[in-house]
């Protein structure tokens, strides 16, 4: 899927604005869901970085709807809600964004397992950047296993999120087409 | 407007500039967050205050589901667990008799020595309305805040032992930094060797034990208690058991945040220092009766537990934690 509609033409109506902001709102919703302060595993498994799925999807398919500034805001929201040091996931998400931005032509052609591998790469880069920054901040290497668990969980959940993200994307397209 | 801004952000000539700028902001925020944590903490506190009613409402049904799912698993081991519990119960009843007789003996020694009784620490009972388990942070959110006089640094315990410390207080909520968190460092003493150490969280279930002062032997299974050094945490709060030896020693914690529903926040204050040196009996070195501190004009009010109004149904604090 590539950019199909001129989304920023005559964006004066609230409906168009809503349609344009939907990717960021969906990502923020995923941040909230991932950081609901309730654990079904008694704290054994960390919460997945669900927002990265939305960032990956729209940064790849509709980069105009997921600009770097929006990724920064989503990252800060993740940091704020998770209770962790500010800026860690903001940096991680932006690192993943750079990968997606650079490899768009390759990633956009991928389907099925290929998409999952590309998303795994983005998640590893996001986690790696956050890990290095956390280690620099705490002046020691922080334990890697919890981060690896979070990476695995996030990657495993991506196929479940892929369909709703496609549906949201189609809805945006319809909305923006219908309002001109 | 937003569209034109974003269009600029993706413009051809300056395509990478916004990305680099955002990256610099993110890294700078991470670095600044270490020194200016208060700004982010205030934001967090405001957010948890704002969402507290929703979290309170959400917690009950989700806890029920959680208990149910945990219960399904334990159905298969109920027989062996029951046998084990019966054995443990018989053993604990023996220990209870020993503890009661030792308590009597301690009380009589204290009377003989005219020892000052331990001051009771006031506490607030609060309900856990949230917990966060992420790779770089382990926290809990409680439904008591500055309105209930919860303050930064206070110890949070449950019936088993120390869970962590308060690190952010909002009006009606507070955040707890758990012992397992990367930022947690708690001074402890290891019994029976009386060796001082630090329990350092590293986001694993069993935090590291960094031996500090003294050279007594430390063995796997030794008890770890708080020292009260620094005046924030009360002394002798159970923390856990030493697991492993030497440099790689860790602490198997008594209290687990995963099954903590109601907790106690201890409002510990370091006892006031005496105004003047007290004369000692030349013969025994013990305090003489006349050397007892003069009674204040108005006797201090006995410590009374203050219970957070939103958690009225929580159980009383166990005796062993009520120091």
Short mmCIF file of C-alpha atoms in Angstrom, two decimals:
data_model
loop_
_atom_site.label_atom_id
_atom_site.label_comp_id
_atom_site.label_asym_id
_atom_site.label_seq_id
_atom_site.Cartn_x
_atom_site.Cartn_y
_atom_site.Cartn_z
CA UNK A 1 0.00 0.00 0.00
CA UNK A 2 1.30 3.46 -0.86
CA UNK A 3 0.11 7.02 -0.37
CA UNK A 4 -3.17 7.10 -2.27
CA UNK A 5 -4.84 10.36 -1.43
CA UNK A 6 -3.72 13.97 -1.16
CA UNK A 7 -4.54 14.18 2.50
CA UNK A 8 -3.55 17.74 3.22
CA UNK A 9 -5.62 19.50 0.62
CA UNK A 10 -8.23 21.88 2.01
CA UNK A 11 -8.11 20.39 5.53
CA UNK A 12 -10.53 22.78 7.11
CA UNK A 13 -13.34 20.54 8.35
CA UNK A 14 -13.23 18.88 11.79
CA UNK A 15 -13.93 15.53 10.16
CA UNK A 16 -10.82 15.84 8.03
CA UNK A 17 -8.80 16.89 11.03
CA UNK A 18 -10.09 13.88 12.95
CA UNK A 19 -9.22 11.59 10.05
CA UNK A 20 -5.73 13.04 9.88
CA UNK A 21 -5.17 12.70 13.61
CA UNK A 22 -6.59 9.16 13.79
CA UNK A 23 -3.22 7.34 13.43
CA UNK A 24 -1.76 9.32 16.31
CA UNK A 25 -4.92 8.83 18.37
CA UNK A 26 -4.86 5.09 17.71
CA UNK A 27 -1.19 4.97 18.75
CA UNK A 28 -2.00 6.90 21.93
CA UNK A 29 -4.90 4.53 22.63
CA UNK A 30 -2.49 1.60 22.29
CA UNK A 31 -0.12 3.36 24.71
CA UNK A 32 -2.96 3.60 27.23
CA UNK A 33 -4.01 -0.04 26.73
CA UNK A 34 -0.44 -1.29 27.07
CA UNK A 35 0.09 0.75 30.20
CA UNK A 36 -3.14 -0.07 31.97
CA UNK A 37 -1.73 -0.60 35.43
CA UNK A 38 -3.04 -4.13 35.69
CA UNK A 39 -1.04 -7.28 35.16
CA UNK A 40 -2.63 -10.62 34.35
CA UNK A 41 0.68 -12.41 34.81
CA UNK A 42 1.46 -11.11 38.27
CA UNK A 43 4.22 -8.91 36.88
CA UNK A 44 6.06 -11.88 35.36
CA UNK A 45 5.68 -10.61 31.80
CA UNK A 46 6.27 -6.98 30.91
CA UNK A 47 3.65 -5.00 29.02
CA UNK A 48 4.19 -4.98 25.24
CA UNK A 49 5.05 -1.79 23.33
CA UNK A 50 1.81 -1.87 21.36
CA UNK A 51 2.14 1.71 20.11
CA UNK A 52 5.08 0.67 17.95
CA UNK A 53 2.68 -1.40 15.83
CA UNK A 54 0.69 1.75 14.94
CA UNK A 55 3.87 3.76 14.40
CA UNK A 56 5.27 1.04 12.12
CA UNK A 57 2.05 0.66 10.17
CA UNK A 58 1.42 4.34 9.44
CA UNK A 59 5.06 5.42 9.20
CA UNK A 60 5.34 2.83 6.45
CA UNK A 61 2.03 3.33 4.65
CA UNK A 62 1.12 6.96 5.33
CA UNK A 63 4.18 8.81 6.59
CA UNK A 64 2.36 12.13 6.32
CA UNK A 65 -0.02 10.95 9.04
CA UNK A 66 2.80 9.76 11.28
CA UNK A 67 5.51 12.45 11.23
CA UNK A 68 8.51 12.41 13.57
CA UNK A 69 6.94 14.95 15.90
CA UNK A 70 3.91 12.67 16.40
CA UNK A 71 6.26 9.75 17.14
CA UNK A 72 8.01 11.93 19.73
CA UNK A 73 4.67 12.72 21.41
CA UNK A 74 3.66 9.03 21.40
CA UNK A 75 7.03 8.11 22.91
CA UNK A 76 6.66 10.69 25.65
CA UNK A 77 3.17 9.37 26.41
CA UNK A 78 4.62 5.86 26.69
CA UNK A 79 7.32 7.11 29.07
CA UNK A 80 4.85 9.09 31.16
CA UNK A 81 2.33 6.28 31.54
CA UNK A 82 4.83 3.49 32.09
CA UNK A 83 6.39 5.39 35.00
CA UNK A 84 9.87 5.06 33.50
CA UNK A 85 12.48 7.70 32.82
CA UNK A 86 11.23 10.27 30.29
CA UNK A 87 12.64 10.14 26.78
CA UNK A 88 13.59 6.45 26.69
CA UNK A 89 10.79 5.12 24.52
CA UNK A 90 10.59 8.42 22.65
CA UNK A 91 14.17 7.76 21.54
CA UNK A 92 13.42 4.10 20.86
CA UNK A 93 10.38 4.82 18.71
CA UNK A 94 12.28 7.48 16.76
CA UNK A 95 15.13 5.02 16.15
CA UNK A 96 12.61 2.55 14.74
CA UNK A 97 11.09 5.38 12.67
CA UNK A 98 14.48 6.08 11.10
CA UNK A 99 14.75 2.42 10.05
CA UNK A 100 11.24 2.45 8.57
CA UNK A 101 11.91 5.74 6.80
CA UNK A 102 15.15 4.47 5.28
CA UNK A 103 13.82 1.03 4.30
CA UNK A 104 10.34 2.07 3.18
CA UNK A 105 10.75 0.81 -0.36
CA UNK A 106 11.84 -2.62 0.89
CA UNK A 107 9.39 -2.93 3.78
CA UNK A 108 6.33 -1.82 1.84
CA UNK A 109 6.66 -4.75 -0.55
CA UNK A 110 6.72 -7.31 2.24
CA UNK A 111 3.77 -9.47 3.20
CA UNK A 112 3.05 -12.14 5.82
CA UNK A 113 6.16 -13.40 7.58
CA UNK A 114 8.23 -10.75 5.80
CA UNK A 115 6.22 -8.00 7.47
CA UNK A 116 6.69 -9.69 10.83
CA UNK A 117 10.46 -9.87 10.30
CA UNK A 118 10.58 -6.19 9.34
CA UNK A 119 8.52 -5.27 12.40
CA UNK A 120 10.84 -7.39 14.57
CA UNK A 121 13.75 -5.38 13.20
CA UNK A 122 11.99 -2.13 14.07
CA UNK A 123 11.17 -3.40 17.58
CA UNK A 124 14.74 -4.59 18.15
CA UNK A 125 16.05 -1.20 17.11
CA UNK A 126 13.55 0.62 19.34
CA UNK A 127 14.37 -1.63 22.30
CA UNK A 128 18.10 -1.44 21.60
CA UNK A 129 18.09 2.37 21.51
CA UNK A 130 16.05 2.54 24.72
CA UNK A 131 18.35 -0.04 26.32
CA UNK A 132 21.53 1.86 25.46
CA UNK A 133 20.05 5.14 26.65
CA UNK A 134 18.83 3.54 29.91
CA UNK A 135 22.26 2.02 30.49
CA UNK A 136 23.88 5.41 29.88
CA UNK A 137 21.47 7.13 32.27
CA UNK A 138 21.84 4.56 35.04
CA UNK A 139 25.61 4.25 34.43
CA UNK A 140 25.41 0.45 34.28
CA UNK A 141 24.06 -2.15 31.90
CA UNK A 142 20.44 -2.77 32.77
CA UNK A 143 19.19 -6.38 32.62
CA UNK A 144 18.37 -7.47 29.10
CA UNK A 145 15.86 -10.33 29.68
CA UNK A 146 12.84 -8.11 30.53
CA UNK A 147 13.43 -6.10 27.36
CA UNK A 148 13.76 -9.26 25.27
CA UNK A 149 10.50 -10.54 26.76
CA UNK A 150 8.81 -7.26 25.86
CA UNK A 151 10.19 -7.51 22.32
CA UNK A 152 8.91 -11.07 21.90
CA UNK A 153 5.48 -10.16 23.27
CA UNK A 154 5.18 -7.11 21.03
CA UNK A 155 6.19 -9.06 17.93
CA UNK A 156 3.76 -11.88 18.77
CA UNK A 157 0.90 -9.41 19.19
CA UNK A 158 1.59 -7.55 15.92
CA UNK A 159 -0.39 -9.99 13.72
CA UNK A 160 -3.42 -9.44 15.98
CA UNK A 161 -3.13 -5.68 15.57
CA UNK A 162 -2.47 -5.73 11.84
CA UNK A 163 -6.12 -6.28 10.86
CA UNK A 164 -7.59 -3.54 13.10
CA UNK A 165 -4.91 -1.15 11.85
CA UNK A 166 -5.84 -1.91 8.23
CA UNK A 167 -9.49 -1.36 9.11
CA UNK A 168 -8.68 1.99 10.75
CA UNK A 169 -6.65 2.97 7.71
CA UNK A 170 -9.50 2.14 5.34
CA UNK A 171 -11.86 4.17 7.53
CA UNK A 172 -9.52 7.16 7.35
CA UNK A 173 -9.41 6.88 3.57
CA UNK A 174 -13.19 6.75 3.30
CA UNK A 175 -13.56 9.66 5.70
CA UNK A 176 -11.11 11.85 3.85
CA UNK A 177 -12.55 10.92 0.45
CA UNK A 178 -16.10 11.61 1.56
CA UNK A 179 -15.25 15.07 2.85
CA UNK A 180 -13.45 16.03 -0.23
CA UNK B 1 -2.91 23.88 10.35
CA UNK B 2 -1.65 20.57 11.56
CA UNK B 3 -1.53 19.41 7.98
CA UNK B 4 0.60 22.26 6.77
CA UNK B 5 2.96 21.76 9.72
CA UNK B 6 3.33 18.11 8.91
CA UNK B 7 3.79 18.92 5.27
CA UNK B 8 6.70 21.11 6.24
CA UNK B 9 8.04 18.28 8.37
CA UNK B 10 8.16 16.05 5.33
CA UNK B 11 9.40 18.70 2.95
CA UNK B 12 12.08 17.71 0.50
CA UNK B 13 14.82 20.14 1.43
CA UNK B 14 14.58 19.60 5.15
CA UNK B 15 13.42 16.01 5.15
CA UNK B 16 15.76 14.74 7.85
CA UNK B 17 15.82 17.91 9.95
CA UNK B 18 12.62 17.30 11.97
CA UNK B 19 13.65 13.72 12.61
CA UNK B 20 17.05 14.73 13.91
CA UNK B 21 15.49 17.54 15.93
CA UNK B 22 12.99 15.15 17.54
CA UNK B 23 15.76 12.67 18.31
CA UNK B 24 17.81 15.39 20.01
CA UNK B 25 14.77 16.46 22.06
CA UNK B 26 14.12 12.86 23.13
CA UNK B 27 17.71 12.19 24.20
CA UNK B 28 17.98 15.58 25.92
CA UNK B 29 14.77 14.85 27.82
CA UNK B 30 16.13 11.49 28.94
CA UNK B 31 19.29 13.14 30.24
CA UNK B 32 17.40 16.05 31.82
CA UNK B 33 14.96 13.60 33.39
CA UNK B 34 17.69 12.39 35.72
CA UNK B 35 18.31 15.83 37.15
CA UNK B 36 14.88 17.40 36.74
CA UNK B 37 12.75 14.40 37.63
CA UNK B 38 10.31 16.55 39.62
CA UNK B 39 8.73 17.99 36.45
CA UNK B 40 7.86 14.55 35.11
CA UNK B 41 6.89 13.28 38.53
CA UNK B 42 4.36 16.11 38.90
CA UNK B 43 2.92 15.23 35.51
CA UNK B 44 2.68 11.58 36.52
CA UNK B 45 1.03 12.42 39.83
CA UNK B 46 -1.51 14.67 38.11
CA UNK B 47 -2.24 11.94 35.58
CA UNK B 48 -2.76 9.25 38.22
CA UNK B 49 -4.94 11.62 40.30
CA UNK B 50 -7.05 12.26 37.22
CA UNK B 51 -7.40 8.60 36.30
CA UNK B 52 -7.70 7.24 39.86
CA UNK B 53 -11.52 6.85 39.81
CA UNK B 54 -11.32 4.90 36.55
CA UNK B 55 -8.47 2.74 37.85
CA UNK B 56 -10.38 2.06 41.05
CA UNK B 57 -13.41 0.94 39.06
CA UNK B 58 -11.36 -1.10 36.63
CA UNK B 59 -9.25 -2.83 39.24
CA UNK B 60 -12.06 -4.78 40.94
CA UNK B 61 -13.38 -6.76 37.94
CA UNK B 62 -9.91 -7.32 36.53
CA UNK B 63 -8.66 -8.56 39.88
CA UNK B 64 -11.62 -10.98 39.94
CA UNK B 65 -10.66 -12.28 36.49
CA UNK B 66 -7.02 -12.51 37.56
CA UNK B 67 -7.95 -14.47 40.69
CA UNK B 68 -10.17 -16.75 38.64
CA UNK B 69 -7.47 -17.49 36.06
CA UNK B 70 -4.95 -18.10 38.84
CA UNK B 71 -7.51 -20.35 40.56
CA UNK B 72 -7.96 -22.52 37.48
CA UNK B 73 -4.26 -23.33 37.47
CA UNK B 74 -4.17 -24.15 41.15
CA UNK B 75 -7.09 -26.60 40.86
CA UNK B 76 -4.69 -29.24 39.59
CA UNK B 77 -2.31 -28.85 42.52
CA UNK B 78 -4.85 -28.38 45.28
CA UNK B 79 -4.24 -31.77 46.92
CA UNK B 80 -0.46 -31.46 47.15
CA UNK B 81 -0.78 -27.83 48.28
CA UNK B 82 -3.19 -28.86 51.01
CA UNK B 83 -0.80 -31.53 52.29
CA UNK B 84 2.08 -29.07 52.22
CA UNK B 85 0.02 -26.42 54.05
CA UNK B 86 -0.94 -28.89 56.78
CA UNK B 87 2.71 -29.76 57.32
CA UNK B 88 3.70 -26.09 57.37
CA UNK B 89 0.88 -25.29 59.77
CA UNK B 90 2.04 -27.94 62.25
CA UNK B 91 5.58 -26.60 62.07
CA UNK B 92 4.44 -22.98 62.47
CA UNK B 93 2.40 -23.86 65.53
CA UNK B 94 5.58 -25.17 67.16
CA UNK B 95 7.35 -21.92 66.23
CA UNK B 96 4.46 -19.89 67.57
CA UNK B 97 4.97 -21.39 71.03
CA UNK B 98 8.68 -20.63 70.86
CA UNK B 99 7.96 -17.05 69.76
CA UNK B 100 5.45 -16.49 72.55
CA UNK B 101 7.84 -17.75 75.21
CA UNK B 102 10.69 -15.62 73.79
CA UNK B 103 8.40 -12.60 73.70
CA UNK B 104 7.62 -13.10 77.40
CA UNK B 105 11.28 -13.42 78.22
CA UNK B 106 12.14 -10.29 76.18
CA UNK B 107 9.44 -8.32 77.96
CA UNK B 108 10.79 -9.32 81.37
CA UNK B 109 14.36 -8.43 80.33
CA UNK B 110 13.18 -5.05 79.11
CA UNK B 111 11.48 -4.43 82.44
CA UNK B 112 14.62 -5.48 84.36
CA UNK B 113 16.80 -3.20 82.24
CA UNK B 114 14.29 -0.36 82.28
CA UNK B 115 14.61 -0.33 78.48
CA UNK B 116 12.57 2.12 76.50
CA UNK B 117 9.89 0.33 74.50
CA UNK B 118 10.03 0.59 70.73
CA UNK B 119 7.98 3.46 69.44
CA UNK B 120 5.08 2.47 67.27
CA UNK B 121 5.12 3.78 63.75
CA UNK B 122 1.88 5.33 62.53
CA UNK B 123 0.69 4.01 59.23
CA UNK B 124 -1.85 4.56 56.52
CA UNK B 125 -3.63 1.69 54.82
CA UNK B 126 -4.06 2.14 51.09
CA UNK B 127 -5.31 0.04 48.23
CA UNK B 128 -3.19 -0.84 45.20
CA UNK B 129 -5.00 0.52 42.16
CA UNK B 130 -2.33 -0.18 39.60
CA UNK B 131 1.01 -1.72 38.89
CA UNK B 132 3.48 -1.31 36.09
CA UNK B 133 5.98 -3.91 35.00
CA UNK B 134 8.18 -2.59 32.20
CA UNK B 135 11.81 -3.36 31.28
CA UNK B 136 13.06 -0.16 32.88
CA UNK B 137 10.59 0.35 35.71
CA UNK B 138 8.64 -1.55 38.37
CA UNK B 139 6.03 0.54 40.16
CA UNK B 140 2.67 0.40 41.93
CA UNK B 141 0.02 3.10 42.23
CA UNK B 142 -1.81 3.53 45.55
CA UNK B 143 -5.07 5.31 46.28
CA UNK B 144 -3.65 7.56 48.99
CA UNK B 145 -1.75 10.78 48.41
CA UNK B 146 -0.75 14.04 49.99
CA UNK B 147 -4.32 14.57 51.24
CA UNK B 148 -3.74 11.54 53.49
CA UNK B 149 -0.28 12.92 54.35
CA UNK B 150 1.59 10.37 52.29
CA UNK B 151 5.08 11.74 51.64
CA UNK B 152 7.98 10.89 49.37
CA UNK B 153 10.34 8.29 50.84
CA UNK B 154 7.88 6.55 53.16
CA UNK B 155 8.12 2.77 53.37
CA UNK B 156 5.38 0.62 51.83
CA UNK B 157 4.86 -2.78 53.42
CA UNK B 158 2.37 -5.60 53.34
CA UNK B 159 1.83 -8.42 55.82
CA UNK B 160 4.96 -10.19 54.56
CA UNK B 161 7.46 -7.34 54.52
CA UNK B 162 8.86 -4.35 52.66
CA UNK B 163 7.58 -3.72 49.12
CA UNK B 164 9.22 -0.40 48.33
CA UNK B 165 9.12 3.35 48.92
CA UNK B 166 6.89 6.20 47.85
CA UNK B 167 8.55 8.26 45.12
CA UNK B 168 5.76 10.42 43.73
CA UNK B 169 2.75 11.74 45.59
CA UNK B 170 -0.27 13.28 43.97
CA UNK B 171 -3.26 14.66 45.80
CA UNK B 172 -5.09 11.35 46.01
CA UNK B 173 -2.61 8.85 44.61
CA UNK B 174 1.02 7.93 45.08
CA UNK B 175 3.56 5.90 43.12
CA UNK B 176 5.73 3.29 44.77
CA UNK B 177 9.22 2.44 43.61
CA UNK B 178 9.44 -1.30 44.21
CA UNK B 179 12.51 -3.01 45.67
CA UNK B 180 13.03 -4.68 42.30
CA UNK B 181 13.16 -1.38 40.38
CA UNK B 182 16.43 -0.20 38.85
CA UNK B 183 16.39 2.95 40.98
CA UNK B 184 15.83 1.19 44.30
CA UNK B 185 18.63 1.06 46.89
CA UNK B 186 17.74 0.13 50.45
CA UNK B 187 20.18 -0.15 53.37
CA UNK B 188 19.74 -3.45 55.16
CA UNK B 189 21.27 -5.58 57.88
CA UNK B 190 21.75 -9.31 57.52
CA UNK B 191 20.90 -11.51 60.50
CA UNK B 192 22.50 -13.22 62.36
CA UNK B 193 25.87 -11.79 61.25
CA UNK B 194 24.75 -8.13 61.59
CA UNK B 195 26.51 -7.41 58.33
CA UNK B 196 25.37 -4.17 56.66
CA UNK B 197 24.49 -4.24 52.97
CA UNK B 198 22.53 -2.56 50.23
CA UNK B 199 19.64 -4.20 48.39
CA UNK B 200 19.93 -2.93 44.83
CA UNK B 201 17.06 -3.42 42.40
CA UNK B 202 17.89 -4.48 38.85
CA UNK B 203 14.41 -5.23 37.47
CA UNK B 204 14.74 -8.92 38.22
CA UNK B 205 12.50 -10.59 40.83
CA UNK B 206 15.45 -11.02 43.24
CA UNK B 207 17.46 -7.82 43.74
CA UNK B 208 21.23 -7.79 44.19
CA UNK B 209 22.84 -7.75 47.64
CA UNK B 210 25.88 -5.49 47.84
CA UNK B 211 27.75 -6.22 51.08
CA UNK B 212 28.92 -3.09 52.78
CA UNK B 213 30.18 -2.80 56.35
CA UNK B 214 31.48 -5.61 58.58
CA UNK B 215 33.03 -8.96 57.84
CA UNK B 216 30.60 -11.45 59.31
CA UNK B 217 29.81 -14.50 57.23
CA UNK B 218 26.75 -14.25 55.02
CA UNK B 219 25.05 -17.47 54.04
CA UNK B 220 22.18 -18.46 51.89
CA UNK B 221 18.99 -18.35 53.98
CA UNK B 222 20.09 -15.50 56.29
CA UNK B 223 17.37 -12.95 57.05
CA UNK B 224 17.54 -9.47 55.54
CA UNK B 225 15.99 -6.57 57.49
CA UNK B 226 15.98 -2.81 57.04
CA UNK B 227 18.49 -0.89 59.14
CA UNK B 228 16.76 2.46 59.42
CA UNK B 229 19.99 4.14 58.26
CA UNK B 230 19.23 7.50 56.73
CA UNK B 231 16.10 7.89 58.81
CA UNK B 232 13.57 7.25 56.04
CA UNK B 233 12.77 3.58 56.54
CA UNK B 234 12.01 2.14 59.96
CA UNK B 235 14.49 -0.47 61.22
CA UNK B 236 13.80 -4.21 61.37
CA UNK B 237 11.20 -4.41 58.62
CA UNK B 238 11.58 -7.87 57.01
CA UNK B 239 12.88 -7.70 53.44
CA UNK B 240 13.76 -11.26 52.45
CA UNK B 241 16.26 -14.09 52.63
CA UNK B 242 19.78 -14.19 51.23
CA UNK B 243 20.05 -16.45 48.23
CA UNK B 244 23.49 -17.37 46.95
CA UNK B 245 26.86 -16.50 48.42
CA UNK B 246 29.57 -13.87 48.00
CA UNK B 247 29.46 -11.26 45.28
CA UNK B 248 26.60 -12.88 43.43
CA UNK B 249 24.30 -12.95 46.45
CA UNK B 250 20.72 -11.88 45.90
CA UNK B 251 17.66 -11.40 48.05
CA UNK B 252 14.57 -13.59 47.73
CA UNK B 253 11.95 -11.03 48.74
CA UNK B 254 9.26 -11.88 51.27
CA UNK B 255 6.67 -9.48 49.84
CA UNK B 256 5.52 -9.84 46.27
CA UNK B 257 3.77 -6.88 44.61
CA UNK B 258 1.78 -9.24 42.41
CA UNK B 259 -0.45 -10.34 45.26
CA UNK B 260 -0.44 -7.06 47.18
CA UNK B 261 -3.96 -5.67 47.26
CA UNK B 262 -3.86 -3.50 50.38
CA UNK B 263 -0.62 -2.12 51.75
CA UNK B 264 0.54 -0.02 54.68
CA UNK B 265 2.47 3.20 54.24
CA UNK B 266 4.65 3.73 57.31
CA UNK B 267 4.98 7.31 58.53
CA UNK B 268 8.32 6.71 60.22
CA UNK B 269 10.07 9.56 62.01
CA UNK B 270 13.49 9.31 63.58
CA UNK B 271 13.09 9.54 67.38
CA UNK B 272 14.14 12.91 68.82
CA UNK B 273 17.64 13.03 70.24
CA UNK B 274 17.86 13.63 74.01
CA UNK B 275 18.44 17.27 74.99
CA UNK B 276 21.39 16.61 77.34
CA UNK B 277 23.67 13.73 78.21
CA UNK B 278 22.15 11.53 80.87
CA UNK B 279 24.15 10.58 83.98
CA UNK B 280 25.01 6.92 84.16
CA UNK B 281 25.36 4.82 87.25
CA UNK B 282 29.07 4.52 87.94
CA UNK B 283 28.72 0.97 89.13
CA UNK B 284 26.62 -0.56 86.38
CA UNK B 285 26.62 1.84 83.48
CA UNK B 286 22.86 1.56 83.39
CA UNK B 287 20.51 4.49 83.38
CA UNK B 288 19.45 5.37 86.90
CA UNK B 289 15.80 5.85 87.71
CA UNK B 290 16.34 9.56 88.32
CA UNK B 291 18.10 9.87 84.99
CA UNK B 292 14.99 8.95 83.09
CA UNK B 293 13.93 11.71 80.71
CA UNK B 294 11.48 14.04 82.34
CA UNK B 295 7.93 13.49 81.31
CA UNK B 296 6.66 16.17 78.98
CA UNK B 297 4.08 18.61 80.28
CA UNK B 298 1.48 16.98 78.07
CA UNK B 299 1.97 13.31 77.37
CA UNK B 300 2.32 12.45 73.70
CA UNK B 301 -0.74 10.99 72.13
CA UNK B 302 -0.48 7.27 71.46
CA UNK B 303 0.11 6.46 67.79
CA UNK B 304 -3.10 5.87 66.00
CA UNK B 305 -3.30 4.32 62.58
CA UNK B 306 -4.63 6.73 60.02
CA UNK B 307 -6.64 4.90 57.43
CA UNK B 308 -7.07 6.29 53.96
CA UNK B 309 -10.76 7.03 53.56
CA UNK B 310 -11.05 5.18 50.27
CA UNK B 311 -9.85 1.89 51.71
CA UNK B 312 -12.02 1.32 54.74
CA UNK B 313 -12.36 -2.41 54.28
CA UNK B 314 -8.73 -3.38 54.53
CA UNK B 315 -7.51 -5.67 57.26
CA UNK B 316 -5.66 -4.46 60.34
CA UNK B 317 -1.90 -4.33 60.16
CA UNK B 318 -0.28 -7.47 61.52
CA UNK B 319 1.42 -7.16 64.89
CA UNK B 320 4.89 -7.88 63.56
CA UNK B 321 4.78 -4.90 61.18
CA UNK B 322 3.39 -2.50 63.72
CA UNK B 323 6.71 -1.21 65.00
#
